[in-house]
CSV table of C-alpha atoms and ligand atoms in Angstrom, one decimal:
chain,number,residue,atom,x,y,z
W,17,UNK,CA,39.7,0.9,34.9
W,18,UNK,CA,38.9,0.0,31.3
W,19,UNK,CA,36.7,3.0,30.5
W,20,UNK,CA,35.6,6.4,31.8
W,21,UNK,CA,32.2,4.7,32.6
W,22,UNK,CA,33.9,2.0,34.7
W,23,UNK,CA,35.9,4.7,36.6
W,24,UNK,CA,32.7,6.7,37.2
W,25,UNK,CA,31.0,3.5,38.5
W,26,UNK,CA,33.8,2.8,40.9
W,27,UNK,CA,33.6,6.3,42.3
W,28,UNK,CA,29.8,6.1,42.5
W,29,UNK,CA,30.2,3.0,44.6
W,30,UNK,CA,32.6,4.7,46.9
W,31,UNK,CA,30.2,7.6,47.2
W,32,UNK,CA,27.3,5.3,47.9
W,33,UNK,CA,29.3,3.5,50.6
W,34,UNK,CA,30.1,6.8,52.2
W,35,UNK,CA,26.5,7.9,52.2
W,36,UNK,CA,25.4,4.6,53.8
W,37,UNK,CA,28.0,5.2,56.5
W,38,UNK,CA,26.5,8.7,57.2
W,39,UNK,CA,29.8,10.3,56.3
W,40,UNK,CA,30.9,13.9,55.5
W,41,UNK,CA,31.6,14.0,51.7
W,42,UNK,CA,33.3,16.7,49.7
W,43,UNK,CA,32.3,16.8,46.0
W,44,UNK,CA,34.4,18.2,43.2
W,45,UNK,CA,33.5,20.2,40.1
W,46,UNK,CA,34.7,20.1,36.5
W,47,UNK,CA,33.0,17.8,33.9
W,48,UNK,CA,34.5,14.4,34.8
W,49,UNK,CA,32.4,13.7,37.9
W,50,UNK,CA,29.0,14.2,36.3
W,51,UNK,CA,28.5,10.5,35.3
W,52,UNK,CA,29.8,9.3,38.7
W,53,UNK,CA,27.2,11.6,40.4
W,54,UNK,CA,24.3,10.2,38.2
W,55,UNK,CA,25.3,6.7,39.0
W,56,UNK,CA,25.7,7.4,42.7
W,57,UNK,CA,22.1,8.7,42.8
W,58,UNK,CA,21.0,5.5,41.2
W,59,UNK,CA,23.0,3.2,43.5
W,60,UNK,CA,21.9,5.1,46.7
W,61,UNK,CA,18.9,7.4,46.4
W,62,UNK,CA,18.7,8.2,50.1
W,63,UNK,CA,21.4,10.7,51.2
W,64,UNK,CA,19.5,11.9,54.2
W,65,UNK,CA,22.2,10.7,56.7
W,66,UNK,CA,25.1,12.2,54.7
W,67,UNK,CA,26.7,15.6,54.8
W,68,UNK,CA,27.8,17.1,51.5
W,69,UNK,CA,30.6,19.7,51.1
W,70,UNK,CA,32.5,21.1,48.1
W,71,UNK,CA,36.3,21.2,47.6
W,72,UNK,CA,36.0,24.3,45.5
W,73,UNK,CA,33.6,26.6,43.8
W,74,UNK,CA,33.6,29.0,40.9
W,75,UNK,CA,32.4,32.5,41.9
W,76,UNK,CA,29.1,32.4,40.0
W,77,UNK,CA,25.5,32.0,41.3
W,78,UNK,CA,24.4,28.5,42.0
W,79,UNK,CA,22.2,28.3,39.0
W,80,UNK,CA,25.0,29.3,36.6
W,81,UNK,CA,26.1,26.5,34.4
W,82,UNK,CA,29.7,26.9,35.5
W,83,UNK,CA,28.8,26.4,39.2
W,84,UNK,CA,30.2,23.3,40.9
W,85,UNK,CA,27.2,23.2,43.2
W,86,UNK,CA,25.0,23.5,40.0
W,87,UNK,CA,26.6,20.5,38.5
W,88,UNK,CA,26.0,18.4,41.6
W,89,UNK,CA,22.4,19.6,41.8
W,90,UNK,CA,21.6,18.6,38.2
W,91,UNK,CA,23.4,15.3,38.2
W,92,UNK,CA,23.0,14.1,41.8
W,93,UNK,CA,20.9,16.1,44.2
W,94,UNK,CA,17.9,16.5,41.9
W,95,UNK,CA,17.9,12.7,41.3
W,96,UNK,CA,17.8,11.7,44.9
W,97,UNK,CA,14.7,10.4,46.7
W,98,UNK,CA,16.0,11.9,50.0
W,99,UNK,CA,18.3,14.9,49.9
W,100,UNK,CA,21.4,15.0,52.1
W,101,UNK,CA,20.7,16.0,55.7
W,102,UNK,CA,23.4,18.6,55.6
W,103,UNK,CA,24.3,20.5,52.4
W,104,UNK,CA,27.3,22.9,52.9
W,105,UNK,CA,27.4,24.9,49.7
W,106,UNK,CA,30.2,27.4,49.0
W,107,UNK,CA,28.4,30.7,48.2
W,108,UNK,CA,29.8,31.4,44.8
W,109,UNK,CA,27.5,34.4,44.4
W,110,UNK,CA,29.3,36.3,47.3
W,111,UNK,CA,32.5,38.3,47.3
W,112,UNK,CA,35.2,35.6,47.1
W,113,UNK,CA,37.2,36.5,50.2
W,114,UNK,CA,34.0,36.7,52.3
W,115,UNK,CA,32.7,33.4,50.8
W,116,UNK,CA,36.0,31.8,51.7
W,117,UNK,CA,36.0,33.1,55.3
W,118,UNK,CA,32.4,31.9,55.8
W,119,UNK,CA,33.2,28.5,54.5
W,120,UNK,CA,36.3,28.3,56.6
W,121,UNK,CA,34.1,28.9,59.7
W,122,UNK,CA,31.6,26.2,58.5
W,123,UNK,CA,34.3,23.6,57.9
W,124,UNK,CA,36.4,24.3,61.1
W,125,UNK,CA,36.3,21.5,63.6
W,126,UNK,CA,34.9,19.1,61.0
W,127,UNK,CA,36.7,16.1,59.6
W,128,UNK,CA,35.8,15.3,56.0
W,129,UNK,CA,35.5,11.5,55.6
W,130,UNK,CA,35.8,11.5,51.8
W,131,UNK,CA,37.1,14.2,49.5
W,132,UNK,CA,36.6,13.6,45.8
W,133,UNK,CA,39.0,15.5,43.5
W,134,UNK,CA,39.5,15.9,39.8
W,135,UNK,CA,42.9,16.7,38.2
W,136,UNK,CA,43.4,19.5,35.7
W,137,UNK,CA,45.7,18.9,32.7
W,138,UNK,CA,48.1,21.4,34.4
W,139,UNK,CA,48.1,19.3,37.6
W,140,UNK,CA,45.7,21.5,39.5
W,141,UNK,CA,43.3,20.1,42.1
W,142,UNK,CA,40.2,21.8,43.5
W,143,UNK,CA,41.1,25.5,42.6
W,144,UNK,CA,44.7,25.1,43.7
W,145,UNK,CA,46.6,26.1,40.6
W,146,UNK,CA,50.3,25.5,39.8
W,147,UNK,CA,52.6,27.7,41.9
W,148,UNK,CA,49.6,29.6,43.4
W,149,UNK,CA,50.4,31.9,46.3
W,150,UNK,CA,48.0,30.1,48.6
W,151,UNK,CA,49.7,26.7,48.4
W,152,UNK,CA,51.8,27.2,51.5
W,153,UNK,CA,48.8,28.4,53.6
W,154,UNK,CA,48.9,26.7,57.0
W,155,UNK,CA,46.1,28.4,59.0
W,156,UNK,CA,43.2,29.0,56.7
W,157,UNK,CA,41.2,26.0,55.5
W,158,UNK,CA,39.5,27.9,52.7
W,159,UNK,CA,40.9,30.7,50.5
W,160,UNK,CA,39.9,32.7,47.4
W,161,UNK,CA,42.0,32.0,44.2
W,162,UNK,CA,42.5,33.3,40.7
W,163,UNK,CA,42.2,30.6,38.0
W,164,UNK,CA,44.9,30.1,35.3
W,165,UNK,CA,42.6,27.9,33.2
W,166,UNK,CA,39.0,28.2,32.0
W,167,UNK,CA,36.5,29.1,33.2
W,168,UNK,CA,38.2,32.4,34.1
W,169,UNK,CA,36.1,33.3,37.1
W,170,UNK,CA,37.4,33.7,40.6
W,171,UNK,CA,37.4,30.7,42.8
W,172,UNK,CA,37.0,29.7,46.4
W,173,UNK,CA,39.0,26.6,47.4
W,174,UNK,CA,39.9,24.4,50.3
W,175,UNK,CA,43.7,24.7,51.0
W,176,UNK,CA,46.2,21.8,50.8
W,177,UNK,CA,46.2,21.8,54.6
W,178,UNK,CA,42.4,21.3,54.7
W,179,UNK,CA,42.4,18.6,51.9
W,180,UNK,CA,45.2,16.7,53.6
W,181,UNK,CA,43.1,16.4,56.8
W,182,UNK,CA,40.5,14.3,55.1
W,183,UNK,CA,40.3,10.6,56.1
W,184,UNK,CA,40.1,9.5,52.5
W,185,UNK,CA,41.0,11.4,49.3
W,186,UNK,CA,39.9,10.0,46.0
W,187,UNK,CA,41.1,11.3,42.6
W,188,UNK,CA,38.8,10.7,39.6
W,189,UNK,CA,40.6,11.3,36.4
W,190,UNK,CA,39.8,10.2,32.8
W,191,UNK,CA,41.1,10.8,29.3
W,192,UNK,CA,44.5,10.9,27.5
W,193,UNK,CA,44.7,14.7,27.9
W,194,UNK,CA,45.3,14.1,31.6
W,195,UNK,CA,48.0,11.3,31.3
W,196,UNK,CA,50.9,13.6,31.8
W,197,UNK,CA,49.3,15.4,34.8
W,198,UNK,CA,48.5,12.0,36.3
W,199,UNK,CA,52.1,10.9,35.9
W,200,UNK,CA,53.4,14.0,37.6
W,201,UNK,CA,50.7,14.2,40.3
W,202,UNK,CA,50.7,10.5,41.3
W,203,UNK,CA,54.2,9.2,40.4
W,204,UNK,CA,56.3,12.4,40.6
W,205,UNK,CA,57.9,14.2,43.5
W,206,UNK,CA,55.6,16.6,45.5
W,207,UNK,CA,56.1,20.1,43.9
W,208,UNK,CA,54.1,23.3,43.9
W,209,UNK,CA,54.2,23.3,40.0
W,210,UNK,CA,51.9,20.3,40.2
W,211,UNK,CA,49.5,20.8,43.2
W,212,UNK,CA,48.0,17.3,42.7
W,213,UNK,CA,51.4,15.9,43.7
W,214,UNK,CA,51.0,17.6,47.1
W,215,UNK,CA,47.6,16.2,48.0
W,216,UNK,CA,47.8,13.1,50.1
W,217,UNK,CA,45.8,12.3,53.2
W,218,UNK,CA,47.9,13.0,56.3
W,219,UNK,CA,46.5,10.2,58.4
W,220,UNK,CA,44.2,8.3,56.1
W,221,UNK,CA,44.3,6.9,52.5
W,222,UNK,CA,44.6,8.4,49.1
W,223,UNK,CA,43.2,6.6,46.1
W,224,UNK,CA,43.2,7.3,42.4
W,225,UNK,CA,40.4,6.0,40.1
W,226,UNK,CA,41.7,6.4,36.6
W,227,UNK,CA,40.6,5.2,33.2
W,228,UNK,CA,43.0,3.5,30.9
W,229,UNK,CA,43.9,6.6,29.0
W,230,UNK,CA,44.6,8.7,32.1
W,231,UNK,CA,46.8,6.0,33.5
W,232,UNK,CA,48.7,5.4,30.3
W,233,UNK,CA,52.0,7.0,31.5
W,234,UNK,CA,52.0,5.2,34.8
W,235,UNK,CA,54.0,2.0,35.2
W,236,UNK,CA,52.1,-1.1,36.5
Y,4,6PG,C1,36.8,23.0,39.2
Y,4,6PG,C2,37.4,21.8,39.8
Y,4,6PG,C3,38.7,21.4,39.2
Y,4,6PG,C4,38.4,20.1,38.3
Y,4,6PG,C5,39.5,19.9,37.3
Y,4,6PG,C6,39.2,18.8,36.4
Y,4,6PG,O1,36.1,23.8,39.8
Y,4,6PG,O2,37.1,23.3,38.0
Y,4,6PG,O3,37.0,21.4,41.0
Y,4,6PG,O4,39.7,21.1,40.1
Y,4,6PG,O5,38.2,19.0,39.1
Y,4,6PG,O6,39.7,21.1,36.6
Y,4,6PG,O7,38.1,19.2,35.6
Y,4,6PG,P1,37.5,18.4,34.4
Y,4,6PG,O8,36.8,17.2,35.0
Y,4,6PG,O9,36.5,19.3,33.8
Y,4,6PG,O10,38.6,18.0,33.5
Protein backbone atom coordinates (compact mmCIF):
# COMPACT_ATOMS: atom_id res chain seq x y z
CA UNK A 1 0.00 0.00 0.00
CA UNK A 2 1.30 3.48 -0.81
CA UNK A 3 0.64 5.04 2.58
CA UNK A 4 -0.41 4.25 6.15
CA UNK A 5 -3.80 5.73 5.23
CA UNK A 6 -4.23 3.31 2.32
CA UNK A 7 -3.25 0.39 4.56
CA UNK A 8 -5.75 1.53 7.20
CA UNK A 9 -8.46 1.78 4.55
CA UNK A 10 -7.78 -1.74 3.28
CA UNK A 11 -8.06 -3.13 6.81
CA UNK A 12 -11.21 -1.09 7.41
CA UNK A 13 -12.72 -2.71 4.31
CA UNK A 14 -11.80 -6.17 5.57
CA UNK A 15 -13.36 -5.38 8.95
CA UNK A 16 -16.54 -4.01 7.35
CA UNK A 17 -16.86 -7.12 5.16
CA UNK A 18 -16.46 -9.33 8.24
CA UNK A 19 -19.11 -7.35 10.11
CA UNK A 20 -21.57 -7.67 7.21
CA UNK A 21 -20.95 -11.43 7.28
CA UNK A 22 -21.80 -11.48 11.03
CA UNK A 23 -18.35 -12.81 11.86
CA UNK A 24 -16.36 -13.17 15.09
CA UNK A 25 -13.59 -10.56 14.91
CA UNK A 26 -10.57 -10.16 17.19
CA UNK A 27 -9.16 -6.64 17.37
CA UNK A 28 -5.60 -5.62 18.17
CA UNK A 29 -4.08 -2.84 20.25
CA UNK A 30 -1.12 -0.54 19.80
CA UNK A 31 -1.36 2.71 17.92
CA UNK A 32 -1.40 1.58 14.27
CA UNK A 33 -5.02 0.30 14.10
CA UNK A 34 -6.67 3.53 15.33
CA UNK A 35 -7.21 4.94 11.84
CA UNK A 36 -8.44 1.59 10.51
CA UNK A 37 -11.01 1.48 13.31
CA UNK A 38 -12.25 5.01 12.55
CA UNK A 39 -12.61 4.18 8.88
CA UNK A 40 -14.31 0.85 9.63
CA UNK A 41 -16.96 2.68 11.68
CA UNK A 42 -17.56 5.03 8.75
CA UNK A 43 -17.74 2.22 6.19
CA UNK A 44 -20.08 0.09 8.31
CA UNK A 45 -21.79 1.79 11.27
CA UNK A 46 -23.98 -1.20 12.13
CA UNK A 47 -22.00 -3.88 13.96
CA UNK A 48 -25.02 -5.47 15.62
CA UNK A 49 -24.53 -8.88 13.96
CA UNK A 50 -20.80 -9.10 14.68
CA UNK A 51 -18.93 -10.49 17.67
CA UNK A 52 -15.89 -8.57 18.85
CA UNK A 53 -12.92 -10.05 20.73
CA UNK A 54 -9.37 -8.92 21.53
CA UNK A 55 -6.09 -10.67 20.76
CA UNK A 56 -4.48 -9.16 23.84
CA UNK A 57 -4.95 -6.60 26.58
CA UNK A 58 -2.78 -4.51 28.85
CA UNK A 59 -3.61 -5.06 32.54
CA UNK A 60 -5.15 -1.67 33.18
CA UNK A 61 -8.78 -0.59 33.62
CA UNK A 62 -10.82 -0.18 30.42
CA UNK A 63 -10.83 3.62 30.67
CA UNK A 64 -7.02 3.81 31.00
CA UNK A 65 -5.44 5.37 27.91
CA UNK A 66 -3.18 2.29 27.53
CA UNK A 67 -6.14 -0.12 27.33
CA UNK A 68 -6.59 -1.92 24.02
CA UNK A 69 -10.33 -2.06 24.67
CA UNK A 70 -10.21 1.69 25.38
CA UNK A 71 -8.54 2.35 22.02
CA UNK A 72 -11.25 0.40 20.19
CA UNK A 73 -13.96 2.13 22.23
CA UNK A 74 -12.72 5.63 21.37
CA UNK A 75 -11.99 5.01 17.70
CA UNK A 76 -14.59 2.40 16.75
CA UNK A 77 -17.29 1.42 19.23
CA UNK A 78 -18.25 4.99 20.21
CA UNK A 79 -18.59 5.92 16.53
CA UNK A 80 -21.04 3.15 15.62
CA UNK A 81 -24.77 3.55 15.15
CA UNK A 82 -25.34 0.00 16.38
CA UNK A 83 -22.87 -1.61 18.76
CA UNK A 84 -21.65 -5.18 18.22
CA UNK A 85 -24.15 -7.74 19.41
CA UNK A 86 -21.42 -9.52 21.35
CA UNK A 87 -18.50 -7.66 22.95
CA UNK A 88 -15.96 -9.99 24.58
CA UNK A 89 -13.60 -7.72 26.48
CA UNK A 90 -10.50 -9.02 28.28
CA UNK A 91 -10.79 -7.77 31.86
CA UNK A 92 -7.54 -5.83 32.16
CA UNK A 93 -8.54 -4.57 35.59
CA UNK A 94 -8.51 -8.11 37.05
CA UNK A 95 -5.57 -10.14 38.31
CA UNK A 96 -3.80 -11.22 35.06
CA UNK A 97 -3.90 -15.01 35.55
CA UNK A 98 -7.58 -14.85 36.53
CA UNK A 99 -8.42 -12.58 33.57
CA UNK A 100 -6.60 -15.02 31.26
CA UNK A 101 -8.45 -18.04 32.68
CA UNK A 102 -11.81 -16.27 32.32
CA UNK A 103 -11.10 -15.28 28.73
CA UNK A 104 -9.91 -18.81 27.94
CA UNK A 105 -13.32 -20.11 29.08
CA UNK A 106 -15.12 -17.48 27.02
CA UNK A 107 -13.14 -18.24 23.87
CA UNK A 108 -13.17 -22.04 24.14
CA UNK A 109 -15.33 -23.71 21.48
CA UNK A 110 -15.41 -20.54 19.41
CA UNK A 111 -13.72 -20.12 16.03
CA UNK A 112 -12.50 -16.62 15.32
CA UNK A 113 -13.20 -15.65 11.72
CA UNK A 114 -10.82 -12.71 11.54
CA UNK A 115 -7.91 -11.91 13.83
CA UNK A 116 -6.29 -8.53 13.29
CA UNK A 117 -2.72 -8.24 14.55
CA UNK A 118 -0.04 -5.57 14.68
CA UNK A 119 3.67 -6.30 14.76
CA UNK A 120 6.15 -4.84 17.21
CA UNK A 121 9.59 -3.62 16.13
CA UNK A 122 10.97 -6.64 18.04
CA UNK A 123 8.70 -9.01 16.09
CA UNK A 124 6.09 -9.50 18.83
CA UNK A 125 2.42 -10.07 18.06
CA UNK A 126 -0.49 -9.62 20.45
CA UNK A 127 1.47 -9.86 23.76
CA UNK A 128 3.63 -12.76 22.64
CA UNK A 129 7.12 -11.36 23.07
CA UNK A 130 10.39 -12.79 21.67
CA UNK A 131 11.37 -16.08 23.32
CA UNK A 132 8.54 -15.75 25.88
CA UNK A 133 7.93 -18.85 28.01
CA UNK A 134 4.30 -19.17 26.82
CA UNK A 135 5.15 -19.53 23.14
CA UNK A 136 5.06 -23.34 23.23
CA UNK A 137 1.76 -23.47 25.14
CA UNK A 138 -0.49 -26.10 23.55
CA UNK A 139 -3.47 -26.35 25.91
CA UNK A 140 -4.38 -22.88 27.05
CA UNK A 141 -5.89 -20.42 24.59
CA UNK A 142 -5.13 -17.39 26.74
CA UNK A 143 -2.22 -16.69 29.13
CA UNK A 144 -0.82 -13.81 31.13
CA UNK A 145 2.50 -12.34 30.00
CA UNK A 146 5.24 -9.93 30.98
CA UNK A 147 6.03 -7.23 28.41
CA UNK A 148 9.56 -6.56 27.21
CA UNK A 149 8.55 -3.30 25.57
CA UNK A 150 6.51 -0.27 26.66
CA UNK A 151 4.02 0.05 28.14
CA UNK A 152 5.44 -2.03 31.00
CA UNK A 153 2.18 -3.36 32.39
CA UNK A 154 1.34 -7.03 32.58
CA UNK A 155 -0.60 -8.46 29.66
CA UNK A 156 -3.20 -11.06 28.86
CA UNK A 157 -2.79 -12.59 25.43
CA UNK A 158 -4.11 -15.28 23.14
CA UNK A 159 -1.54 -18.01 22.63
CA UNK A 160 -0.01 -18.98 19.28
CA UNK A 161 -2.22 -22.05 19.36
CA UNK A 162 -5.37 -19.87 19.69
CA UNK A 163 -4.26 -17.37 17.04
CA UNK A 164 -3.45 -20.11 14.53
CA UNK A 165 -6.97 -21.52 14.85
CA UNK A 166 -8.44 -18.37 13.29
CA UNK A 167 -9.96 -18.67 9.82
CA UNK A 168 -8.19 -15.52 8.69
CA UNK A 169 -5.25 -13.65 10.20
CA UNK A 170 -4.52 -10.11 9.04
CA UNK A 171 -1.34 -8.26 9.98
CA UNK A 172 -1.51 -4.46 9.77
CA UNK A 173 1.93 -2.88 9.89
CA UNK A 174 3.11 0.61 8.95
CA UNK A 175 6.31 2.60 9.17
CA UNK A 176 10.02 2.19 8.49
CA UNK A 177 10.71 1.26 12.12
CA UNK A 178 8.90 -2.03 11.44
CA UNK A 179 10.67 -2.93 8.18
CA UNK A 180 13.16 -5.34 9.72
CA UNK A 181 10.49 -6.98 11.88
CA UNK A 182 8.28 -7.38 8.79
CA UNK A 183 11.13 -9.02 6.90
CA UNK A 184 11.83 -11.45 9.73
CA UNK A 185 8.17 -12.18 10.53
CA UNK A 186 6.90 -12.56 6.99
CA UNK A 187 9.88 -13.68 4.94
CA UNK A 188 12.09 -15.40 7.51
CA UNK A 189 11.97 -18.89 9.04
CA UNK A 190 9.54 -19.45 11.95
CA UNK A 191 11.48 -18.84 15.17
CA UNK A 192 10.58 -18.01 18.78
CA UNK A 193 12.87 -14.95 18.62
CA UNK A 194 10.30 -13.45 16.22
CA UNK A 195 6.84 -14.52 17.36
CA UNK A 196 5.25 -12.95 14.28
CA UNK A 197 7.06 -15.55 12.16
CA UNK A 198 5.13 -18.28 14.01
CA UNK A 199 1.65 -16.86 13.44
CA UNK A 200 -0.01 -18.38 10.42
CA UNK A 201 -3.58 -19.64 10.17
CA UNK A 202 -3.58 -23.45 10.44
CA UNK A 203 -6.40 -24.04 8.00
CA UNK A 204 -7.26 -20.63 6.65
CA UNK A 205 -5.40 -17.66 5.22
CA UNK A 206 -2.87 -15.19 6.54
CA UNK A 207 -2.65 -11.76 4.96
CA UNK A 208 -0.35 -8.81 5.54
CA UNK A 209 -1.46 -5.25 4.87
CA UNK A 210 1.69 -3.13 4.85
CA UNK A 211 2.51 0.41 3.90
CA UNK A 212 5.46 1.03 1.59
CA UNK A 213 7.89 1.78 4.43
CA UNK A 214 7.04 -1.34 6.42
CA UNK A 215 7.38 -3.45 3.25
CA UNK A 216 10.66 -1.86 2.16
CA UNK A 217 12.87 -4.87 3.02
CA UNK A 218 10.62 -7.44 1.33
CA UNK A 219 11.37 -8.50 -2.21
CA UNK A 220 8.52 -8.16 -4.75
C1 LIG B 1 -0.38 -4.32 22.27
C2 LIG B 1 -0.57 -4.94 20.92
C3 LIG B 1 0.72 -5.19 20.21
C4 LIG B 1 0.78 -4.21 19.06
C5 LIG B 1 2.17 -4.01 18.55
C6 LIG B 1 2.25 -2.91 17.52
O1 LIG B 1 -1.17 -4.53 23.15
O2 LIG B 1 0.59 -3.55 22.38
O3 LIG B 1 -1.62 -5.70 20.66
O4 LIG B 1 0.96 -6.47 19.76
O5 LIG B 1 -0.04 -4.62 18.02
O6 LIG B 1 2.99 -3.67 19.65
O7 LIG B 1 1.89 -1.72 18.16
P1 LIG B 1 1.95 -0.31 17.46
O8 LIG B 1 0.84 -0.26 16.48
O9 LIG B 1 1.73 0.68 18.57
O10 LIG B 1 3.30 -0.20 16.84
